[in-house]
């Protein structure tokens, strides 16, 4: 069980000044730059749960994972993972967790992959019998056989990621932290990784905390999601619930000759709806309406527009989770 209670992280760094002169100035300056990356977050994760941790760039996902794995210390608040405070008992915690950071490998660059696993076996003190059993299972779900003798440096990104995932699982951790495990991978490898995560969870009942920008990862793996925005958790619940709530949403993108007319129309007043049920974003000459189809009809929006300017093109899109998250950023829950 994981407990995160009122956790915040503020980074404090010496202020940087541009250029060589600036670097010298920086040496003698005491000015500090502060960044509140995570702001008073709380949640619990039960054994065997698979949770998606999502949010925009810089929202605070990796910072949270780093605190949960013990790499960095919270500025305030308490984290407990299976009874251990990760940043206080790093070594003990390391025995219980597996970590994959998609952006960088944790394997030894110049060693053949097989040797890497032998070293990890020693580090984690896995006995011969367990080692054989787990390697067999990991080989089956991640298909490592073909490149087991290759040097890590020569592996393709997809092969390396499968190897990284296997390495993080060798000691059968109770908790698996995956920070963008499918980044940059093709669809076939993504699928392999997703299936492997599901099989590992089913077999070992490990908790999985997954951050990703690929919402298919979430849809396929996680029942529960946490959404973080500017360091604050803005949603903690099921994926279904959020789909129900926002599944009524339609997005209509319209290319216009004269985009300025959009701002002159008070749609919310015309349709008598709040911003939650009707909103729009403008990008160049395209306006994208985000509407609750139960409150406002697509045709009513279009007829209001068409009377006032030429419409070049219209695209209607069913919402996916990505759009829903975007909407929460704009309108809130
Ligand atoms: N060591 C650090 N010093 C100062 N600021 C930092 C540091 N690490 C992260 N930050 C800042 O904290 C905020 C949160 O960063 P974090 O890496 O947790 O975001 P993220 O949600 O993982 O984003 P992404 O989706 O881009 O990976 C960002 O504004 C980032 O610039
Ligand atoms: Mg990150």
Short mmCIF file of C-alpha atoms and ligand atoms in Angstrom, two decimals:
data_model
loop_
_atom_site.label_atom_id
_atom_site.label_comp_id
_atom_site.label_asym_id
_atom_site.label_seq_id
_atom_site.Cartn_x
_atom_site.Cartn_y
_atom_site.Cartn_z
CA UNK A 1 0.00 0.00 0.00
CA UNK A 2 1.25 3.47 -0.89
CA UNK A 3 0.33 6.53 1.17
CA UNK A 4 1.07 10.03 -0.04
CA UNK A 5 -0.03 12.69 2.42
CA UNK A 6 0.15 16.44 1.86
CA UNK A 7 3.33 16.17 -0.19
CA UNK A 8 4.97 19.23 -1.76
CA UNK A 9 8.27 19.71 -3.53
CA UNK A 10 9.90 23.06 -4.05
CA UNK A 11 13.09 23.23 -6.07
CA UNK A 12 15.45 26.01 -5.08
CA UNK A 13 18.31 26.78 -7.44
CA UNK A 14 20.81 29.60 -7.76
CA UNK A 15 19.47 32.15 -10.24
CA UNK A 16 21.19 31.87 -13.63
CA UNK A 17 22.17 34.87 -15.75
CA UNK A 18 22.76 34.62 -19.50
CA UNK A 19 26.22 34.68 -21.11
CA UNK A 20 29.75 34.54 -19.71
CA UNK A 21 29.36 37.80 -17.81
CA UNK A 22 26.17 36.39 -16.37
CA UNK A 23 27.92 33.20 -15.26
CA UNK A 24 30.46 35.29 -13.36
CA UNK A 25 27.71 37.44 -11.88
CA UNK A 26 25.89 34.24 -10.85
CA UNK A 27 28.95 33.14 -8.87
CA UNK A 28 28.70 36.14 -6.59
CA UNK A 29 24.94 36.46 -6.43
CA UNK A 30 22.81 34.96 -3.71
CA UNK A 31 19.61 35.22 -5.67
CA UNK A 32 17.56 32.04 -5.73
CA UNK A 33 14.95 30.75 -8.12
CA UNK A 34 12.11 28.78 -6.55
CA UNK A 35 9.78 26.35 -8.30
CA UNK A 36 6.89 24.66 -6.54
CA UNK A 37 6.77 21.52 -8.72
CA UNK A 38 4.35 19.53 -6.54
CA UNK A 39 1.82 21.29 -4.34
CA UNK A 40 0.18 19.46 -1.44
CA UNK A 41 -0.85 16.19 -3.07
CA UNK A 42 -2.48 13.24 -1.29
CA UNK A 43 -3.56 9.80 -2.48
CA UNK A 44 -3.39 6.13 -1.61
CA UNK A 45 -2.69 3.19 -3.88
CA UNK A 46 -3.73 -0.32 -2.83
CA UNK A 47 -1.81 -3.52 -3.55
CA UNK A 48 -2.40 -4.81 -7.06
CA UNK A 49 -3.78 -1.49 -8.35
CA UNK A 50 -2.67 -0.09 -11.70
CA UNK A 51 -2.91 3.69 -11.69
CA UNK A 52 -2.34 6.12 -14.54
CA UNK A 53 -0.67 9.38 -13.56
CA UNK A 54 -1.33 11.93 -16.24
CA UNK A 55 -0.91 15.65 -16.88
CA UNK A 56 0.70 18.10 -19.26
CA UNK A 57 4.42 18.82 -19.62
CA UNK A 58 5.91 20.10 -16.40
CA UNK A 59 2.80 19.22 -14.36
CA UNK A 60 4.85 17.43 -11.70
CA UNK A 61 4.57 13.74 -12.67
CA UNK A 62 8.26 12.83 -12.72
CA UNK A 63 8.89 14.84 -9.56
CA UNK A 64 6.20 12.79 -7.78
CA UNK A 65 7.66 9.51 -9.04
CA UNK A 66 11.15 10.59 -7.96
CA UNK A 67 9.87 11.29 -4.45
CA UNK A 68 8.02 7.97 -4.32
CA UNK A 69 11.13 6.08 -5.40
CA UNK A 70 13.32 7.93 -2.89
CA UNK A 71 15.53 9.73 -5.45
CA UNK A 72 14.50 13.13 -4.08
CA UNK A 73 13.14 14.24 -0.71
CA UNK A 74 9.79 16.05 -0.37
CA UNK A 75 9.91 19.60 0.98
CA UNK A 76 6.92 18.72 3.17
CA UNK A 77 4.45 15.88 3.65
CA UNK A 78 4.85 12.14 4.13
CA UNK A 79 5.26 9.24 1.73
CA UNK A 80 5.08 5.61 2.81
CA UNK A 81 5.45 2.70 0.43
CA UNK A 82 4.67 -0.68 1.97
CA UNK A 83 5.60 0.68 5.38
CA UNK A 84 8.88 2.22 4.22
CA UNK A 85 9.64 5.92 3.86
CA UNK A 86 11.49 5.76 0.53
CA UNK A 87 13.79 8.79 0.91
CA UNK A 88 14.81 7.70 4.44
CA UNK A 89 15.46 4.01 3.74
CA UNK A 90 16.60 4.02 0.16
CA UNK A 91 18.35 0.67 0.16
CA UNK A 92 15.50 -1.18 1.78
CA UNK A 93 13.04 0.54 -0.53
CA UNK A 94 15.09 -0.38 -3.61
CA UNK A 95 14.58 -4.07 -2.84
CA UNK A 96 10.82 -3.59 -3.11
CA UNK A 97 10.49 -1.49 -6.23
CA UNK A 98 11.12 -1.60 -9.95
CA UNK A 99 11.61 1.62 -11.89
CA UNK A 100 11.65 2.38 -15.60
CA UNK A 101 12.34 5.88 -16.86
CA UNK A 102 11.53 5.75 -20.56
CA UNK A 103 13.80 8.69 -21.29
CA UNK A 104 16.99 6.98 -20.14
CA UNK A 105 18.22 3.44 -19.64
CA UNK A 106 19.35 1.93 -16.39
CA UNK A 107 21.29 -0.84 -18.09
CA UNK A 108 25.07 -0.93 -18.45
CA UNK A 109 25.81 0.46 -21.86
CA UNK A 110 28.86 -1.69 -22.70
CA UNK A 111 27.76 -5.07 -21.39
CA UNK A 112 25.90 -7.83 -23.19
CA UNK A 113 22.30 -7.82 -22.00
CA UNK A 114 22.54 -11.31 -20.50
CA UNK A 115 25.42 -10.24 -18.23
CA UNK A 116 23.39 -7.28 -17.03
CA UNK A 117 20.78 -9.67 -15.71
CA UNK A 118 23.45 -11.77 -13.97
CA UNK A 119 24.78 -8.67 -12.21
CA UNK A 120 21.28 -7.58 -11.18
CA UNK A 121 20.69 -11.08 -9.83
CA UNK A 122 23.67 -10.56 -7.49
CA UNK A 123 22.69 -7.01 -6.54
CA UNK A 124 19.17 -8.05 -5.60
CA UNK A 125 20.30 -11.39 -4.16
CA UNK A 126 17.87 -13.42 -6.25
CA UNK A 127 18.49 -17.16 -5.80
CA UNK A 128 19.22 -19.45 -8.78
CA UNK A 129 15.82 -21.11 -8.82
CA UNK A 130 13.86 -17.81 -8.74
CA UNK A 131 16.22 -16.28 -11.28
CA UNK A 132 15.59 -19.11 -13.77
CA UNK A 133 11.86 -18.99 -13.24
CA UNK A 134 11.61 -15.21 -13.65
CA UNK A 135 13.91 -15.04 -16.65
CA UNK A 136 11.77 -17.68 -18.32
CA UNK A 137 8.58 -15.69 -17.63
CA UNK A 138 10.11 -12.34 -18.65
CA UNK A 139 11.47 -13.93 -21.80
CA UNK A 140 8.02 -15.18 -22.67
CA UNK A 141 6.21 -11.88 -22.17
CA UNK A 142 8.93 -9.57 -23.49
CA UNK A 143 10.56 -11.77 -26.09
CA UNK A 144 14.18 -11.03 -25.14
CA UNK A 145 15.79 -14.17 -26.53
CA UNK A 146 16.92 -12.76 -29.85
CA UNK A 147 19.09 -10.02 -28.38
CA UNK A 148 20.17 -11.52 -25.07
CA UNK A 149 23.81 -11.73 -26.23
CA UNK A 150 23.92 -8.27 -27.78
CA UNK A 151 25.65 -5.33 -26.13
CA UNK A 152 23.10 -2.92 -24.65
CA UNK A 153 24.49 -0.03 -26.70
CA UNK A 154 23.55 -1.84 -29.94
CA UNK A 155 19.91 -2.50 -29.01
CA UNK A 156 17.11 -0.69 -30.80
CA UNK A 157 14.93 1.60 -28.69
CA UNK A 158 12.13 -0.98 -28.54
CA UNK A 159 14.51 -3.79 -27.58
CA UNK A 160 16.16 -1.61 -24.95
CA UNK A 161 12.84 -0.66 -23.41
CA UNK A 162 11.79 -4.32 -23.16
CA UNK A 163 15.16 -5.09 -21.58
CA UNK A 164 14.78 -2.17 -19.15
CA UNK A 165 11.35 -3.39 -18.12
CA UNK A 166 12.65 -6.93 -17.60
CA UNK A 167 15.59 -5.59 -15.54
CA UNK A 168 13.23 -3.66 -13.29
CA UNK A 169 11.23 -6.83 -12.62
CA UNK A 170 13.94 -9.38 -11.95
CA UNK A 171 13.61 -9.15 -8.16
CA UNK A 172 9.82 -9.36 -8.33
CA UNK A 173 9.11 -5.89 -6.89
CA UNK A 174 5.88 -5.13 -5.06
CA UNK A 175 5.68 -1.75 -6.78
CA UNK A 176 6.52 -0.87 -10.34
CA UNK A 177 7.04 2.77 -11.36
CA UNK A 178 6.89 3.38 -15.08
CA UNK A 179 7.65 6.90 -16.28
CA UNK A 180 6.69 7.02 -19.97
CA UNK A 181 7.57 3.39 -20.75
CA UNK A 182 6.24 3.52 -24.32
CA UNK A 183 7.77 6.84 -25.41
CA UNK A 184 9.07 6.75 -28.98
CA UNK A 185 8.08 3.14 -29.61
CA UNK A 186 6.21 1.77 -32.61
CA UNK A 187 2.72 0.33 -32.21
CA UNK A 188 3.81 -3.30 -32.18
CA UNK A 189 6.36 -2.79 -29.40
CA UNK A 190 3.93 -0.56 -27.47
CA UNK A 191 1.47 -3.41 -27.55
CA UNK A 192 4.08 -5.87 -26.32
CA UNK A 193 5.01 -3.62 -23.41
CA UNK A 194 1.36 -3.03 -22.46
CA UNK A 195 0.56 -6.74 -22.51
CA UNK A 196 3.66 -7.52 -20.48
CA UNK A 197 2.65 -4.98 -17.81
CA UNK A 198 -0.83 -6.52 -17.61
CA UNK A 199 0.53 -10.06 -17.37
CA UNK A 200 3.03 -9.11 -14.68
CA UNK A 201 0.31 -7.43 -12.65
CA UNK A 202 -2.02 -10.42 -13.01
CA UNK A 203 0.68 -12.90 -12.05
CA UNK A 204 2.46 -11.06 -9.21
CA UNK A 205 -0.25 -8.63 -8.05
CA UNK A 206 2.28 -5.79 -8.16
CA UNK A 207 1.11 -2.19 -7.97
CA UNK A 208 1.81 -0.22 -11.12
CA UNK A 209 2.13 3.57 -11.31
CA UNK A 210 2.31 4.67 -14.89
CA UNK A 211 2.92 8.13 -16.31
CA UNK A 212 2.40 8.60 -20.00
CA UNK A 213 1.37 11.03 -22.69
CA UNK A 214 -0.08 8.15 -24.69
CA UNK A 215 -3.63 7.80 -23.54
CA UNK A 216 -4.02 4.40 -25.16
CA UNK A 217 -1.57 3.17 -22.51
CA UNK A 218 -4.01 4.37 -19.88
CA UNK A 219 -7.11 3.03 -21.60
CA UNK A 220 -5.55 -0.40 -21.95
CA UNK A 221 -3.83 -0.70 -18.60
CA UNK A 222 -5.38 1.50 -15.91
CA UNK A 223 -8.78 1.48 -14.29
CA UNK A 224 -8.00 4.45 -12.07
CA UNK A 225 -6.37 7.72 -13.06
CA UNK A 226 -4.87 10.64 -11.21
CA UNK A 227 -4.65 13.88 -13.15
CA UNK A 228 -2.09 16.44 -12.04
CA UNK A 229 -2.03 20.03 -13.23
CA UNK A 230 0.52 22.63 -12.11
CA UNK A 231 1.54 20.45 -9.19
CA UNK A 232 -2.00 19.89 -7.91
CA UNK A 233 -4.11 16.76 -8.29
CA UNK A 234 -7.31 17.78 -10.06
CA UNK A 235 -8.87 14.34 -10.52
CA UNK A 236 -8.65 11.00 -8.76
CA UNK A 237 -11.13 8.41 -9.93
CA UNK A 238 -12.06 5.86 -12.51
CA UNK A 239 -11.54 6.27 -16.19
CA UNK A 240 -15.17 5.26 -16.80
CA UNK A 241 -16.48 8.02 -14.57
CA UNK A 242 -14.58 10.66 -16.42
CA UNK A 243 -15.63 9.18 -19.75
CA UNK A 244 -19.28 9.24 -18.65
CA UNK A 245 -18.99 12.82 -17.60
CA UNK A 246 -17.23 14.03 -20.68
CA UNK A 247 -18.29 11.35 -23.15
CA UNK A 248 -21.19 13.63 -24.09
CA UNK A 249 -18.67 16.02 -25.50
CA UNK A 250 -18.23 16.68 -29.18
CA UNK A 251 -15.44 18.63 -30.74
CA UNK A 252 -16.08 20.48 -33.95
CA UNK A 253 -13.24 22.18 -35.76
CA UNK A 254 -14.24 24.80 -38.28
CA UNK A 255 -11.90 26.58 -40.71
CA UNK A 256 -13.12 30.11 -41.36
CA UNK A 257 -12.24 32.92 -43.74
CA UNK A 258 -12.65 35.51 -41.03
CA UNK A 259 -11.86 34.12 -37.60
CA UNK A 260 -12.58 37.43 -35.83
CA UNK A 261 -16.34 36.89 -36.07
CA UNK A 262 -16.15 34.07 -33.52
CA UNK A 263 -15.17 36.45 -30.72
CA UNK A 264 -18.04 38.76 -31.60
CA UNK A 265 -20.67 36.08 -31.06
CA UNK A 266 -21.76 35.49 -27.47
CA UNK A 267 -22.52 31.79 -27.83
CA UNK A 268 -22.96 31.16 -24.12
CA UNK A 269 -25.71 33.78 -24.02
CA UNK A 270 -27.38 32.61 -27.24
CA UNK A 271 -27.51 28.97 -26.08
CA UNK A 272 -27.96 29.88 -22.41
CA UNK A 273 -25.18 27.53 -21.28
CA UNK A 274 -22.10 27.83 -19.07
CA UNK A 275 -18.50 27.48 -20.27
CA UNK A 276 -18.57 23.90 -19.00
CA UNK A 277 -21.08 22.94 -21.72
CA UNK A 278 -19.78 25.21 -24.43
CA UNK A 279 -16.26 26.42 -24.97
CA UNK A 280 -13.91 27.08 -27.84
CA UNK A 281 -10.25 27.52 -28.71
CA UNK A 282 -8.84 29.41 -31.66
CA UNK A 283 -5.73 28.30 -33.51
CA UNK A 284 -4.88 30.34 -36.61
CA UNK A 285 -7.95 30.35 -38.81
CA UNK A 286 -9.46 27.32 -37.11
CA UNK A 287 -11.88 27.43 -34.23
CA UNK A 288 -12.53 24.27 -32.22
CA UNK A 289 -15.79 24.15 -30.32
CA UNK A 290 -16.04 21.83 -27.35
CA UNK A 291 -19.70 21.24 -26.64
CA UNK A 292 -21.98 19.08 -24.52
CA UNK A 293 -24.19 17.51 -27.17
CA UNK A 294 -27.10 17.22 -24.72
CA UNK A 295 -27.17 21.00 -24.24
CA UNK A 296 -26.16 22.40 -27.61
CA UNK A 297 -26.60 20.86 -31.04
CA UNK A 298 -23.82 20.81 -33.58
CA UNK A 299 -26.13 22.22 -36.24
CA UNK A 300 -27.13 25.18 -34.05
CA UNK A 301 -23.48 26.13 -33.63
CA UNK A 302 -22.84 25.86 -37.34
CA UNK A 303 -25.90 27.83 -38.40
CA UNK A 304 -24.91 30.64 -36.06
CA UNK A 305 -21.53 30.79 -37.70
CA UNK A 306 -22.54 30.31 -41.31
CA UNK A 307 -24.79 33.32 -41.21
CA UNK A 308 -21.81 35.53 -40.45
CA UNK A 309 -18.82 34.31 -42.44
CA UNK A 310 -17.72 31.75 -45.03
CA UNK A 311 -16.97 28.33 -43.67
CA UNK A 312 -14.12 26.57 -45.50
CA UNK A 313 -14.15 23.19 -43.79
CA UNK A 314 -15.77 21.36 -40.88
CA UNK A 315 -14.48 18.36 -38.94
CA UNK A 316 -16.42 16.63 -36.18
CA UNK A 317 -14.52 14.44 -33.77
CA UNK A 318 -15.60 11.92 -31.16
CA UNK A 319 -13.76 12.65 -27.95
CA UNK A 320 -10.98 10.47 -26.66
CA UNK A 321 -9.34 10.67 -23.27
CA UNK A 322 -6.79 13.16 -24.57
CA UNK A 323 -9.52 15.63 -25.43
CA UNK A 324 -11.18 15.04 -22.09
CA UNK A 325 -8.00 15.89 -20.25
CA UNK A 326 -7.59 19.00 -22.37
CA UNK A 327 -11.10 19.99 -21.44
CA UNK A 328 -10.45 19.55 -17.76
CA UNK A 329 -7.49 21.85 -18.13
CA UNK A 330 -9.72 24.47 -19.74
CA UNK A 331 -12.97 24.16 -17.81
CA UNK A 332 -12.19 22.16 -14.70
CA UNK A 333 -14.02 19.11 -13.40
N1 LIG B 1 15.77 19.81 -10.42
C1 LIG B 1 14.89 20.74 -10.71
N2 LIG B 1 15.15 22.06 -10.45
C2 LIG B 1 14.24 23.02 -10.74
N3 LIG B 1 13.04 22.79 -11.31
C3 LIG B 1 12.73 21.52 -11.59
C4 LIG B 1 13.63 20.43 -11.33
N4 LIG B 1 13.03 19.27 -11.74
C5 LIG B 1 11.83 19.62 -12.23
N5 LIG B 1 11.64 20.96 -12.15
C6 LIG B 1 10.45 21.72 -12.57
O1 LIG B 1 9.33 21.20 -11.89
C7 LIG B 1 8.19 21.16 -12.73
C8 LIG B 1 7.65 19.74 -12.80
O2 LIG B 1 8.56 18.92 -13.52
P1 LIG B 1 8.33 17.36 -13.81
O3 LIG B 1 9.56 16.84 -14.44
O4 LIG B 1 7.86 16.71 -12.54
O5 LIG B 1 7.13 17.42 -14.85
P2 LIG B 1 6.42 16.22 -15.66
O6 LIG B 1 4.98 16.25 -15.27
O7 LIG B 1 7.16 14.96 -15.47
O8 LIG B 1 6.55 16.75 -17.14
P3 LIG B 1 6.85 15.96 -18.52
O9 LIG B 1 5.52 15.49 -19.01
O10 LIG B 1 7.39 17.04 -19.39
O11 LIG B 1 7.82 14.85 -18.24
C9 LIG B 1 8.64 21.73 -14.06
O12 LIG B 1 8.30 23.08 -14.10
C10 LIG B 1 10.14 21.54 -14.04
O13 LIG B 1 10.77 22.50 -14.81
MG1 LIG B 2 8.26 13.69 -16.74
#
